[in-house]
Each structure stands twice: as C-alpha cells, then as structure tokens.
mmCIF file of C-alpha atoms and ligand atoms in Angstrom:
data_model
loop_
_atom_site.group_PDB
_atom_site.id
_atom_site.type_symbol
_atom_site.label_atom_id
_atom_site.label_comp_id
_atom_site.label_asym_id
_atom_site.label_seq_id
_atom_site.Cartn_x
_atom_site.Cartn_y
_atom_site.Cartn_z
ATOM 1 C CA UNK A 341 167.899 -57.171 162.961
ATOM 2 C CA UNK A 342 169.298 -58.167 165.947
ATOM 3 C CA UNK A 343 168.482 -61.649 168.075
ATOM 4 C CA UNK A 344 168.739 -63.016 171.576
ATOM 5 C CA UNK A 345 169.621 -66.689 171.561
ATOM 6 C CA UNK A 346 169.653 -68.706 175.026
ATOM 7 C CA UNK A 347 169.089 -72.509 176.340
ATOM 8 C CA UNK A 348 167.114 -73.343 179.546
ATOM 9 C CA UNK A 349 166.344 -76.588 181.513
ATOM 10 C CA UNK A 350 168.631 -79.147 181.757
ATOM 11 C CA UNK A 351 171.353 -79.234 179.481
ATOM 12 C CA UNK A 352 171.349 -82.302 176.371
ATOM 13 C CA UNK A 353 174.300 -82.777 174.063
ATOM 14 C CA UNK A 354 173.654 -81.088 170.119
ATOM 15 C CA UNK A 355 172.592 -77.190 172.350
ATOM 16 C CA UNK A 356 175.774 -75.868 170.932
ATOM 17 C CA UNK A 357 174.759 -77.286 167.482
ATOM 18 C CA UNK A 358 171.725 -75.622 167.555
ATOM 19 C CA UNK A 359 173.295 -72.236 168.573
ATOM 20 C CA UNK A 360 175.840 -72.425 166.124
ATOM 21 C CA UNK A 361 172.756 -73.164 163.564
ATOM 22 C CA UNK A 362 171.222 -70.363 164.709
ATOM 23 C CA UNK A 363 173.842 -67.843 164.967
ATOM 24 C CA UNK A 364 175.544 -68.747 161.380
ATOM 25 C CA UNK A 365 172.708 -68.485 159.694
ATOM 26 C CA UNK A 366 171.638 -65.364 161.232
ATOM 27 C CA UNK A 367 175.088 -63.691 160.488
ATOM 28 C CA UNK A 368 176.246 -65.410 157.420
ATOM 29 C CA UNK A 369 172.352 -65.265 155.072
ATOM 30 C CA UNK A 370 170.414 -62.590 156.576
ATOM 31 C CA UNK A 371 173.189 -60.201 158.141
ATOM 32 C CA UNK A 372 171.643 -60.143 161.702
ATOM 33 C CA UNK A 373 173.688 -59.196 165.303
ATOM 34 C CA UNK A 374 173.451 -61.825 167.303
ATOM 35 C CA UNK A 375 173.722 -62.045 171.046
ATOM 36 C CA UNK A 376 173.521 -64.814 173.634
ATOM 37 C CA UNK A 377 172.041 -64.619 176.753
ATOM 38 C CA UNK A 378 173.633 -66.789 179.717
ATOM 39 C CA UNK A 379 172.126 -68.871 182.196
ATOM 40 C CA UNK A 380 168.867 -69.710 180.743
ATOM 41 C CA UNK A 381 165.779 -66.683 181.479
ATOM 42 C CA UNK A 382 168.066 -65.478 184.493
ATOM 43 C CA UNK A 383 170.584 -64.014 181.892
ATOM 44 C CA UNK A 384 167.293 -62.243 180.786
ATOM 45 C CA UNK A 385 166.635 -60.978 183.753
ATOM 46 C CA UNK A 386 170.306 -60.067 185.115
ATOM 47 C CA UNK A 387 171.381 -58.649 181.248
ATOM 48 C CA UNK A 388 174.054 -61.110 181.533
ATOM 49 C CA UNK A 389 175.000 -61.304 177.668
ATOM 50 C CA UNK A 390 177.704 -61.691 175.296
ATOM 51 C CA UNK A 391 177.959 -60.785 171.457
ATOM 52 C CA UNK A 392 178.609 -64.218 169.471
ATOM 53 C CA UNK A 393 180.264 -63.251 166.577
ATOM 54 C CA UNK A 394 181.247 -66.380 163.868
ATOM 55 C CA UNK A 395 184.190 -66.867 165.400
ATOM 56 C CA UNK A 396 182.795 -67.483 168.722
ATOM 57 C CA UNK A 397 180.523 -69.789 167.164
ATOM 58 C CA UNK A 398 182.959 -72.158 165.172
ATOM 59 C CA UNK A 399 184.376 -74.912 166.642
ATOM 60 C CA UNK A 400 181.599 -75.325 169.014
ATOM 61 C CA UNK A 401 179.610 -78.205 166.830
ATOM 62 C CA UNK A 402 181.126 -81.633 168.488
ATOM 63 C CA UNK A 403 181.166 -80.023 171.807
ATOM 64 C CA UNK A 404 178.876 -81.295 174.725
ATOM 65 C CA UNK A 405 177.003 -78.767 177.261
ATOM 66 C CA UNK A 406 175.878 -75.274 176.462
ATOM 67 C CA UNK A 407 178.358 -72.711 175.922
ATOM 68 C CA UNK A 408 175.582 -70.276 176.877
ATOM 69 C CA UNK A 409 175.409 -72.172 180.095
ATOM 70 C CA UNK A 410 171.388 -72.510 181.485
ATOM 71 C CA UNK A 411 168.740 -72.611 184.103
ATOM 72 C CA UNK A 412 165.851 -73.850 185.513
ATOM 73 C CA UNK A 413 164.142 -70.346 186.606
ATOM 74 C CA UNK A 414 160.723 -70.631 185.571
ATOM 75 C CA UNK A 415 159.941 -66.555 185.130
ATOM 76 C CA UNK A 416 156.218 -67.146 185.561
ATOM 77 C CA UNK A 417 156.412 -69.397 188.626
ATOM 78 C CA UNK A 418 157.219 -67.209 191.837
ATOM 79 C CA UNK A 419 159.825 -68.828 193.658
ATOM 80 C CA UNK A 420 161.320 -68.633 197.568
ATOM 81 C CA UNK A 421 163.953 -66.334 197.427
ATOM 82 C CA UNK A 422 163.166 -64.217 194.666
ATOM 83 C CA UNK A 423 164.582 -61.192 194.977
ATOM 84 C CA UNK A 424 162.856 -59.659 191.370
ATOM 85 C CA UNK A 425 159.129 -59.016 192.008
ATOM 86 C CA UNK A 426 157.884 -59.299 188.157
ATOM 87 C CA UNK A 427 160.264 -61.511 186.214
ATOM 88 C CA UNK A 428 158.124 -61.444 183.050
ATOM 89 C CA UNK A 429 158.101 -57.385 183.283
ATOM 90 C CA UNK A 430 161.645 -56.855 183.583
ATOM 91 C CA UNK A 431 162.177 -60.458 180.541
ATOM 92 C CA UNK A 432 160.195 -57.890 178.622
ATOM 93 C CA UNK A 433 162.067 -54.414 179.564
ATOM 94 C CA UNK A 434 165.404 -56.374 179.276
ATOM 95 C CA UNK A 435 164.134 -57.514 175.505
ATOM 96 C CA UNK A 436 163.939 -54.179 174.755
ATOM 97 C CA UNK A 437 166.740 -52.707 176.321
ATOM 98 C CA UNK A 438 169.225 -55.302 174.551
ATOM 99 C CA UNK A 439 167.461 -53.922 171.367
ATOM 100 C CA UNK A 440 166.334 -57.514 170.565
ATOM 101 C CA UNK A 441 164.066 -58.383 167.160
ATOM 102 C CA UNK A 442 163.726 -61.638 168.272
ATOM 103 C CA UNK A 443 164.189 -64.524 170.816
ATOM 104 C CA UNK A 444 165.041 -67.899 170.352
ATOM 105 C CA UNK A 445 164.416 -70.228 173.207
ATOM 106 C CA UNK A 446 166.434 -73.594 173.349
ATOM 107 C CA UNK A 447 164.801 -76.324 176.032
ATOM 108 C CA UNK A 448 162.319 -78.903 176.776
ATOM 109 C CA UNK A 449 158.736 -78.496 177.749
ATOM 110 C CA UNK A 450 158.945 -75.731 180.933
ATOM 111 C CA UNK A 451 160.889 -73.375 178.206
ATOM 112 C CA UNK A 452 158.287 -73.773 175.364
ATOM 113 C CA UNK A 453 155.634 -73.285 177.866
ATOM 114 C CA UNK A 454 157.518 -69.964 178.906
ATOM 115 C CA UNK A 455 158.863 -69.473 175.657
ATOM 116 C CA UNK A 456 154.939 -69.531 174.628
ATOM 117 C CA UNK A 457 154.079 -67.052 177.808
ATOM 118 C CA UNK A 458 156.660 -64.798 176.373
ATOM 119 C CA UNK A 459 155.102 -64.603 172.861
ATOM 120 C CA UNK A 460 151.513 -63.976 174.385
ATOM 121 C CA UNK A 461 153.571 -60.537 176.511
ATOM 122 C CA UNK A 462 154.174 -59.368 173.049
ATOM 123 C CA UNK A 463 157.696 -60.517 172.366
ATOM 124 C CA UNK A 464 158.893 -61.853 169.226
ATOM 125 C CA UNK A 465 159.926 -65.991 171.028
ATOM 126 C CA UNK A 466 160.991 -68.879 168.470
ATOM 127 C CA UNK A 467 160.731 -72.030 170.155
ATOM 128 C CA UNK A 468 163.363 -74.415 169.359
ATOM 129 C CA UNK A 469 162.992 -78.085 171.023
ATOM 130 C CA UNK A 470 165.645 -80.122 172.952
ATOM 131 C CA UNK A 471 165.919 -82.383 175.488
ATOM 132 C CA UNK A 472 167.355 -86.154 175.836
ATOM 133 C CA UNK A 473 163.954 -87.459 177.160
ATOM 134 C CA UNK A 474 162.483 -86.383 173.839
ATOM 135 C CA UNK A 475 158.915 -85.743 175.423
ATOM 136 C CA UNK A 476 158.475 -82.379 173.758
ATOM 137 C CA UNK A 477 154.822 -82.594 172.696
ATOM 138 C CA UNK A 478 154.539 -80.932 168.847
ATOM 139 C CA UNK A 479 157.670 -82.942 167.208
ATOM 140 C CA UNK A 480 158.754 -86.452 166.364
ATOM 141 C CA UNK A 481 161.955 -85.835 168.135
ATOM 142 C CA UNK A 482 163.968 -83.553 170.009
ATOM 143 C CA UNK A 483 167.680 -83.437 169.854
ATOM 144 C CA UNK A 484 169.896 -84.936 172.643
ATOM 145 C CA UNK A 485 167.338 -88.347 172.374
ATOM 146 C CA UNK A 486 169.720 -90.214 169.870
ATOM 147 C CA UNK A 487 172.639 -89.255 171.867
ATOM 148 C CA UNK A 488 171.204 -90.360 175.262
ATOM 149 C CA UNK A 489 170.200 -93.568 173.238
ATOM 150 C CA UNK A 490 173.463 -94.443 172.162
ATOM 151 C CA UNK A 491 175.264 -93.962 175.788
ATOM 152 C CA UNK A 492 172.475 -95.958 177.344
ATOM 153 C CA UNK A 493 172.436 -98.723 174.751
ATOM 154 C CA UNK A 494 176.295 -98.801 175.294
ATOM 155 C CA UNK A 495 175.594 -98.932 178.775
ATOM 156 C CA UNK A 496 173.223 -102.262 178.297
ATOM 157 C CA UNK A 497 175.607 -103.707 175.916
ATOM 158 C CA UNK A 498 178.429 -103.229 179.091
ATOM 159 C CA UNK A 499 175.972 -104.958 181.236
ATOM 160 C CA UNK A 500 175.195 -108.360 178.825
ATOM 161 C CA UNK A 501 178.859 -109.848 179.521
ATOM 162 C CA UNK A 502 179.413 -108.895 182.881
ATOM 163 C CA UNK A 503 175.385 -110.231 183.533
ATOM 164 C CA UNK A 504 176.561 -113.632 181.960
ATOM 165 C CA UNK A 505 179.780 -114.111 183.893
ATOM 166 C CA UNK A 506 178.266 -113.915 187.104
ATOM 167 C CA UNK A 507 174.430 -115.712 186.316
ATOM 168 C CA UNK A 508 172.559 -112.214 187.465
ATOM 169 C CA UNK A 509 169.743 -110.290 186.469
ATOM 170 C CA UNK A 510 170.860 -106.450 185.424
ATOM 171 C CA UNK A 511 168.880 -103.853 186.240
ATOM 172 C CA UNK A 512 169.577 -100.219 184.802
ATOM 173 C CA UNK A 513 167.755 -96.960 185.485
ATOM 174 C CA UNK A 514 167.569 -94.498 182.657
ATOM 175 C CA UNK A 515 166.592 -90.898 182.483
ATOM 176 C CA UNK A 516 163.457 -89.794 180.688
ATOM 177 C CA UNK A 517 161.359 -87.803 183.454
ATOM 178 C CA UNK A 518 157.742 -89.467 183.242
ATOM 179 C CA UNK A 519 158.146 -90.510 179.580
ATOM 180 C CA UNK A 520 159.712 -93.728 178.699
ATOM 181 C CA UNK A 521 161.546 -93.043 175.473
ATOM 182 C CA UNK A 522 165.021 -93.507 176.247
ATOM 183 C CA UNK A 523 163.974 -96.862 178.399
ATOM 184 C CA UNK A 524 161.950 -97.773 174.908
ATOM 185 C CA UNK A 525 164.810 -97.282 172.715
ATOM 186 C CA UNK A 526 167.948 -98.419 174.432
ATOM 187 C CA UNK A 527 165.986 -101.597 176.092
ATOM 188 C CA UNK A 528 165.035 -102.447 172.406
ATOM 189 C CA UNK A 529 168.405 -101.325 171.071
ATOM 190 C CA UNK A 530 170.221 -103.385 173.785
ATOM 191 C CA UNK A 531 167.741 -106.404 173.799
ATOM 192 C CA UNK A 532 166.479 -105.917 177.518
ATOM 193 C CA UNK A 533 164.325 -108.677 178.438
ATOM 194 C CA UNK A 534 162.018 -106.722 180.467
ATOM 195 C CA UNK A 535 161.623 -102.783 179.709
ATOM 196 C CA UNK A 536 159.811 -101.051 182.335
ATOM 197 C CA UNK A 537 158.032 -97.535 180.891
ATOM 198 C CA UNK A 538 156.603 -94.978 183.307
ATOM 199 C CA UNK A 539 153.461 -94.993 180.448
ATOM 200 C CA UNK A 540 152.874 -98.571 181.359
ATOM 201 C CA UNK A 541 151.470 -99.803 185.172
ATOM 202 C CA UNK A 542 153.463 -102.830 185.787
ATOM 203 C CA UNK A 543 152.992 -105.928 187.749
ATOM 204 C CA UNK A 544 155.831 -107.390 190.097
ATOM 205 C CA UNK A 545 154.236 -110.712 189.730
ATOM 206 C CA UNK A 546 154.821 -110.459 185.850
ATOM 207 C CA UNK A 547 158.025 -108.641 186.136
ATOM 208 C CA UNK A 548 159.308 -112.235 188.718
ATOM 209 C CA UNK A 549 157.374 -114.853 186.359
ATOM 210 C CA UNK A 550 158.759 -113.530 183.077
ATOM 211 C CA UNK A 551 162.724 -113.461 184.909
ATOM 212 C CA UNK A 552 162.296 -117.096 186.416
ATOM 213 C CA UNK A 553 160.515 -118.267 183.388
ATOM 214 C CA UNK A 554 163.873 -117.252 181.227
ATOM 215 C CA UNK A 555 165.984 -119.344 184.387
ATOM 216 C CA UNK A 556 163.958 -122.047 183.710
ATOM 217 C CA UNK A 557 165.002 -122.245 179.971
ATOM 218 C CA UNK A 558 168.399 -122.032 180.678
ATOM 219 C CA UNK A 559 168.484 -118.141 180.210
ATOM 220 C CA UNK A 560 172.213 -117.267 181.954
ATOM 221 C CA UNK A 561 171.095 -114.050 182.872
ATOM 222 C CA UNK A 562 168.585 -111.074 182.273
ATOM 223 C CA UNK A 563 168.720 -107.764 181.431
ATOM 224 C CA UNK A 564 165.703 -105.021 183.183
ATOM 225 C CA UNK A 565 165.764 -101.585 181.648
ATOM 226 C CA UNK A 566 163.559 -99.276 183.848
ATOM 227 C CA UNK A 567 162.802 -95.804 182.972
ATOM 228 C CA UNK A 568 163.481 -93.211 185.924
ATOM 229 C CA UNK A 569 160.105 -92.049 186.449
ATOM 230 C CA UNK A 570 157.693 -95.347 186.822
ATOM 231 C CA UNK A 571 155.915 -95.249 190.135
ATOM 232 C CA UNK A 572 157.382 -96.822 193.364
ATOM 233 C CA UNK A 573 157.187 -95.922 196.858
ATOM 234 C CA UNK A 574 158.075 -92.080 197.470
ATOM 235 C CA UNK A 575 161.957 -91.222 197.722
ATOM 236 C CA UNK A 576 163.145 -94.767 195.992
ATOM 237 C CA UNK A 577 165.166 -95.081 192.951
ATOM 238 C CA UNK A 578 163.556 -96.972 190.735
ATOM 239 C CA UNK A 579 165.991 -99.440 190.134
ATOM 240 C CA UNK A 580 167.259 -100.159 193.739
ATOM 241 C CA UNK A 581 163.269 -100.519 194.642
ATOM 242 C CA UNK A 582 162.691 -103.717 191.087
ATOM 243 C CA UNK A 583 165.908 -104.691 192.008
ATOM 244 C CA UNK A 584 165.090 -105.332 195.548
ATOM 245 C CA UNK A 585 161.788 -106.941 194.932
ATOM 246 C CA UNK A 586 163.686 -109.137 192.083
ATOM 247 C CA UNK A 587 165.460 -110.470 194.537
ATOM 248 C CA UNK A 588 162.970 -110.871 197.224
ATOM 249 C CA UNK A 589 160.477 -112.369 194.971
ATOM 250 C CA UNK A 590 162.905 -114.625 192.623
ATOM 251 C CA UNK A 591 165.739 -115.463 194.677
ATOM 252 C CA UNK A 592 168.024 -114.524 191.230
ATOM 253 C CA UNK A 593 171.294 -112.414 192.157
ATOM 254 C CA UNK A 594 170.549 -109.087 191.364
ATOM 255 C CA UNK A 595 172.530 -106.067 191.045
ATOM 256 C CA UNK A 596 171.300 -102.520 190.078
ATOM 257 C CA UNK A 597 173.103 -99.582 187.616
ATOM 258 C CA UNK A 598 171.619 -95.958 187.608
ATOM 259 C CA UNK A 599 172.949 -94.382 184.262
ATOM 260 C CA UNK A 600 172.722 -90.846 185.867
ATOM 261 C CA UNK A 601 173.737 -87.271 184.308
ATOM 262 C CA UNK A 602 176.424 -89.489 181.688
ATOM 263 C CA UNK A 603 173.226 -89.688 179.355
ATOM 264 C CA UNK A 604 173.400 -86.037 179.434
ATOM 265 C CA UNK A 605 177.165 -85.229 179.150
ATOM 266 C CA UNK A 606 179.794 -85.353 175.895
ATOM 267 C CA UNK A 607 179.477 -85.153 172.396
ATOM 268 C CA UNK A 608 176.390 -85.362 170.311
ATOM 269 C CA UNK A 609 175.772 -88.020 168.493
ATOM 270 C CA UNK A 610 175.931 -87.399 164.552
ATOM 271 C CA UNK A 611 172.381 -87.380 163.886
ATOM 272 C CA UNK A 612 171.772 -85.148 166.778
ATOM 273 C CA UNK A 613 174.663 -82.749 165.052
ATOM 274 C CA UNK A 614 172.285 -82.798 162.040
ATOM 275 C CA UNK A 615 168.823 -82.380 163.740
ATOM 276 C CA UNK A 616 170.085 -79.722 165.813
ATOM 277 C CA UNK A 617 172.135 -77.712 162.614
ATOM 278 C CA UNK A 618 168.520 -77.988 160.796
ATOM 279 C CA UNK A 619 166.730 -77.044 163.807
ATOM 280 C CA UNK A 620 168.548 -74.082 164.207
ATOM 281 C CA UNK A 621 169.510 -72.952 160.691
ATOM 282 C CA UNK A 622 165.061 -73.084 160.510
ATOM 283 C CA UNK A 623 164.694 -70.584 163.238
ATOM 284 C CA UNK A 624 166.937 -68.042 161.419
ATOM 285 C CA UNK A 625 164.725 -68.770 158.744
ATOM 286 C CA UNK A 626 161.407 -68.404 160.779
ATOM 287 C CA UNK A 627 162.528 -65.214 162.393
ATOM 288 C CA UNK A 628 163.860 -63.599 158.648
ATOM 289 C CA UNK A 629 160.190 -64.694 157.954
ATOM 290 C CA UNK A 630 158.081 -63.264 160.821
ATOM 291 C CA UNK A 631 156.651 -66.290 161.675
ATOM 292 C CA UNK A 632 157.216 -65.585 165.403
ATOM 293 C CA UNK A 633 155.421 -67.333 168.177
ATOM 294 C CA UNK A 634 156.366 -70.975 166.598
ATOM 295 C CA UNK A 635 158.323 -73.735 167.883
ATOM 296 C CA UNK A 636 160.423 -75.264 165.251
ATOM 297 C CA UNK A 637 159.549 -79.175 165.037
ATOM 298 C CA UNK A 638 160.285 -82.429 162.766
ATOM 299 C CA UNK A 639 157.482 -84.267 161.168
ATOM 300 C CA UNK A 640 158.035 -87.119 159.036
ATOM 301 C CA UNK A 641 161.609 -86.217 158.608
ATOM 302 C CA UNK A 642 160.389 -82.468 156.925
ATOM 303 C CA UNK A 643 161.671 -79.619 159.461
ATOM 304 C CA UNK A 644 158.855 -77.276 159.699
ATOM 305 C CA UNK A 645 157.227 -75.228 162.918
ATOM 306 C CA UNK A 646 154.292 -75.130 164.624
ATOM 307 C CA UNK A 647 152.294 -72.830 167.100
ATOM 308 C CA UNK A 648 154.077 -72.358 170.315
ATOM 309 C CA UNK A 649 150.459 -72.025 171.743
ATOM 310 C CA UNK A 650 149.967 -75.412 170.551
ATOM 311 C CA UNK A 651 152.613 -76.921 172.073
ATOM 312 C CA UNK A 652 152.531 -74.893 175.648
ATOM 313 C CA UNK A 653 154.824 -77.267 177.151
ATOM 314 C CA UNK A 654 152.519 -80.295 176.875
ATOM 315 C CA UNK A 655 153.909 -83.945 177.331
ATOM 316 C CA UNK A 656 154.537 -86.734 174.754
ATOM 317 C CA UNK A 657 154.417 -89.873 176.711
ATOM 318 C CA UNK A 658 154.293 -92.810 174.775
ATOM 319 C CA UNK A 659 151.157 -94.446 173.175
ATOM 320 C CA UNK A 660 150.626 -97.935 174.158
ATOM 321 C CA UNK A 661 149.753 -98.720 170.102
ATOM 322 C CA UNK A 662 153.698 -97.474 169.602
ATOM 323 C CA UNK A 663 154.851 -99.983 166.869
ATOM 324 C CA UNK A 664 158.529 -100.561 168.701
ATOM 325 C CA UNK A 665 156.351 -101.550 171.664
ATOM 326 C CA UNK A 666 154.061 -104.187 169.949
ATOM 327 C CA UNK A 667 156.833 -105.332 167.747
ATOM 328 C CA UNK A 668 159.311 -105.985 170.976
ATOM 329 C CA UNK A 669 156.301 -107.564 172.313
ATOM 330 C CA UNK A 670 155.819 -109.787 169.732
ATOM 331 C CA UNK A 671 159.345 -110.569 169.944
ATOM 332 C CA UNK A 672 158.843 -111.705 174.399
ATOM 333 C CA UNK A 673 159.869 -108.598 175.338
ATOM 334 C CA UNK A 674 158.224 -107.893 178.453
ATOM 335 C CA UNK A 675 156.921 -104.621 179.438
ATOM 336 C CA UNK A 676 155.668 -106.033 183.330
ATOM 337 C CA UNK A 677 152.412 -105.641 182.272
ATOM 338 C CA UNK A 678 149.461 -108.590 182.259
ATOM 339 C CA UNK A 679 149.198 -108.621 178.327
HETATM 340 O O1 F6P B 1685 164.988 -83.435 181.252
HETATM 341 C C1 F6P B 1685 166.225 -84.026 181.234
HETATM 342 C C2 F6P B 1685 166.501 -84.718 182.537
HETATM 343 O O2 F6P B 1685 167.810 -85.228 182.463
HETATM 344 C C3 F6P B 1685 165.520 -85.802 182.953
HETATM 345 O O3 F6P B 1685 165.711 -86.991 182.239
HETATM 346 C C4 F6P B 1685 165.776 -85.887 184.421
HETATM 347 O O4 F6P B 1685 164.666 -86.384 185.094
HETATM 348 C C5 F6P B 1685 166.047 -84.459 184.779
HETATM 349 O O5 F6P B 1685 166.461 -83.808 183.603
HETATM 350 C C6 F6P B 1685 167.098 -84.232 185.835
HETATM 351 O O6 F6P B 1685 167.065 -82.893 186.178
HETATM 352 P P1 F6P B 1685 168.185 -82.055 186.958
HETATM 353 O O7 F6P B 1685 169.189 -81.604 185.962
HETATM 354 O O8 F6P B 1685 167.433 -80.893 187.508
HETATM 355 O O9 F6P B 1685 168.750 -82.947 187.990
#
C-alpha cells in the first residue's frame, strides 16, 4: 500500500509528531510506502512530493512547524489568480498518478471540510485534526491547543509582575479565530480578571465596573485576556480597541500585548507530542483497516474516529454551560457579560 501524507492551514506545533506517527507506523507495522506531499493541497496539485523513509522521519518529534511545509489553497473555492481550472480533477488525477492507497489530511476545519470533499470524489482521505485554536468540531481536542496554552499562560504570568510594578491594567490578545479556547484556558490558567470570549457578547460598562471595582479594593493591577476574534469595530485589534475604551472609560493606565504567531511557533508541548503520536499512529491503523472517509478524534481520553461527513469542517465554539466558565465565574472572574 502506498500513502500520501500532507498538512494544510496554518501551521500548530505537534504536525511533525503526527507525521512521524503516521509514517512509522505505516512503515514499521503494516509495511506501507509512504510519501509526503508539500505545501498543503498545492503539493497535490503541482506533484510536489518527497518519499519519507524512517530516517527522514526520526528526529523530527520535538521539532516545531511542518517539515512538509503547508497552505491555505482551498481546492474547492475558485480563487483570483488561479491558473488550474479544476483543482479537485487534477487532486484526483494526481492521487492516482502518485499511485496513492490513501490520503491523510493534517489541518483544522477548511482541511476536514476538503479533506471530506475529497472522500465524497472517491478518494480514500483520513482526516486527522490540528490546530492551536482547538475549534475542530467532532473531537475534545486538537493538537497544538496545549502548546498555545502554555506560551500564552507564560505570556500572562510575564504580564502579572510587570502589571504590579507600574499600577496598570494588562490587556493581551490571543489567537483562537472566532472560538475562545485559548482566551478560556490561559485567562483561567493565568488568573485573568476579566476573560473576554468571542462566544460571549460583552458589555464595556461591565468590562469598566468590574476593573474599577478591583481599584477600589486595593487591587494593584488587572489582568484582561481577550480572544482575537470578539467583535469590535471593523479593522481594530481587539486589544488596542478594550484597551482604548479601558482607558477612556476608567481613567486606569492601560497598556495592550498581542501574543501573535509565537502561540504558533517552537516545540510542542509534551502532551501535544502524545496526542499527536496517537493521532497519527490511529490513522495508520484506520487506513490498514479501510475505514476511509473518517477523521481521527479524542473522546473522553479514548482515540477513536468519526465520519468526516460529520464533521465537514463545522465549528466548536464554546458552550456558555462550559464548567471552566461557570467555575471561573463563581470564582469573580469576569467574562464582560451582565450575569
Ligand atoms: O487557525 C490558527 C490561527 O493561528 C488562528 O488562531 C488565527 O486567527 C489564524 O490562524 C491566523 O492565520 P494566518 O496564518 O493566515 O495569518
């Protein structure tokens, strides 16, 4: 058998895990060729390939990135510029012309919903999820989430002393797209005082009250952890537009951090070495199997899959009922909301 591994969408730390899961366990149980494809669905489309043999894939585990490198071509979305009329057409001569079995498909939602796309054309896709925002509907996490979680919660923990020296309210931006798990996590894990979620409408009036409130006690300092992707005016960051208004509204020094693409970079965290190793060592697995058309996925700690048409790149956003939420609220955590 022979198998086409490649990651697409923005890169997370743990993708090279996951290859090397992939590709070991390919070559080493079931005696497969392996090959992987470069740049994402372009490499697809271009044959841009190389053979990964086991030596190519040790000593890739603790590294950051993709060593298969990746894009954001969506094959089913035309797009200015394109100079290939029917992507999906030549993804599927391509598939055949590299002699490929099978496919496995490392990325966030856009790839499983292409990755799912793929399997309805006929090809034999595994869907295998990652992304640091963790928003892949269809699993309890993704790999690249813990990671992110740790850098931003080391980020906060920066922010506490240098907050307290100088008597200011902290605000930090973190990535997450239009789901708030990284905000969720790292506010909690770095005891933000307010922990702004893109799932949650927010109130400014709240958001001042709760940080004058805490100067009233005798609170030095606060600390504002706002997910990228809550809504203010078009073409604002979101943490230069609740830092300004802090200010505006509360008169409390205020300075703004925007985490950026260091949530995204280095080396993955243990756990995300481990969730990506199973996660990949279970596609093998899947595609010895036949199961094809299924996106790999962790429930309750148990890897198993589930139907790529299931998942077809829907969102997990965060329920409101989420148990971290209520029990930081329950603890004065403020989410800017009138509760
Ligand atoms: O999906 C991961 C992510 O880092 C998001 O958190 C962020 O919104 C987006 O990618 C940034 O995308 P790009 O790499 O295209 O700038």
């Amino acid at each position: 058998m022979k198998i086409g591994i490649l990651s697409a969408g923005g890169d997370c730390p743990g993708i090279n895990a996951a290859i090397r899961g992939v590709g070991k366990t390919a070559i080493v149980k079931y005696g497969m060729e392996v090959i992987g494809i470069s740049n994402g669905f372009s490499g697809l489309i271009d044959m841009n390939y190389e053979v990964l043999t086991e030596k190519k894939l040790s000593g890739i585990l603790t590294v950051g990135g993709t060593i298969l490198g990746t894009s954001r071509i969506k094959p089913f979305k035309p797009q200015e510029g394109d100079t290939v009329e029917d992507k999906p057409q030549v993804i599927k001569e391509n598939y055949h012309n590299m002699g490929l079995d099978a496919l496995v498909c490392i990325g966030g939602n856009g790839t499983q919903r292409t990755a799912n796309l793929l399997s309805k054309e006929g090809l034999n896709i595994i869907g295998l999820p990652k992304t640091i925002d963790n928003d892949v509907w269809g699993t309890d996490v993704t790999f690249g989430f813990d990671s992110a979680v740790n850098i931003a919660t080391d980020a906060i923990d920066r922010l506490h002393t240098t907050a307290n020296s100088h008597k200011r309210v902290m605000v930090i931006e973190v990535m997450g797209h239009n789901a708030g798990w990284i905000a969720l996590y790292s506010g909690v894990a770095g005891g933000g005082d307010i922990i702004l979620l893109p799932e949650v409408e927010y109130d400014m009036d709240v958001v001042a009250n709760t940080l004058l409130n805490r100067s009233e006690k005798g609170k030095p300092y606060s600390i504002v952890v706002v997910g990228e992707g809550i809504k203010v005016p078009k073409k604002k960051s979101a943490a230069r537009f609740i830092g300004k208004q802090i200010q505006e509204r509360t008169g409390l020094e205020t300075r703004e951090t925007i985490l950026g693409y260091t949530q995204r970079g280095g080396t993955p965290s243990p756990a995300d070495r481990i969730l990506a190793t199973r996660y990949g060592a279970y596609a093998a697995e899947l595609i010895h199997t036949k199961n094809f058309g299924s996106m790999v996925c962790i429930k309750n700690n148990q890897i198993t899959s589930i139907p790529l048409e299931e998942v077809g790149g829907k969102t997990k956003l965060i329920d409101l009922n989420n148990r971290l939420v209520t029990k930081a609220r329950n603890m004065g955590v403020c989410f800017g909301d009138k509760f």
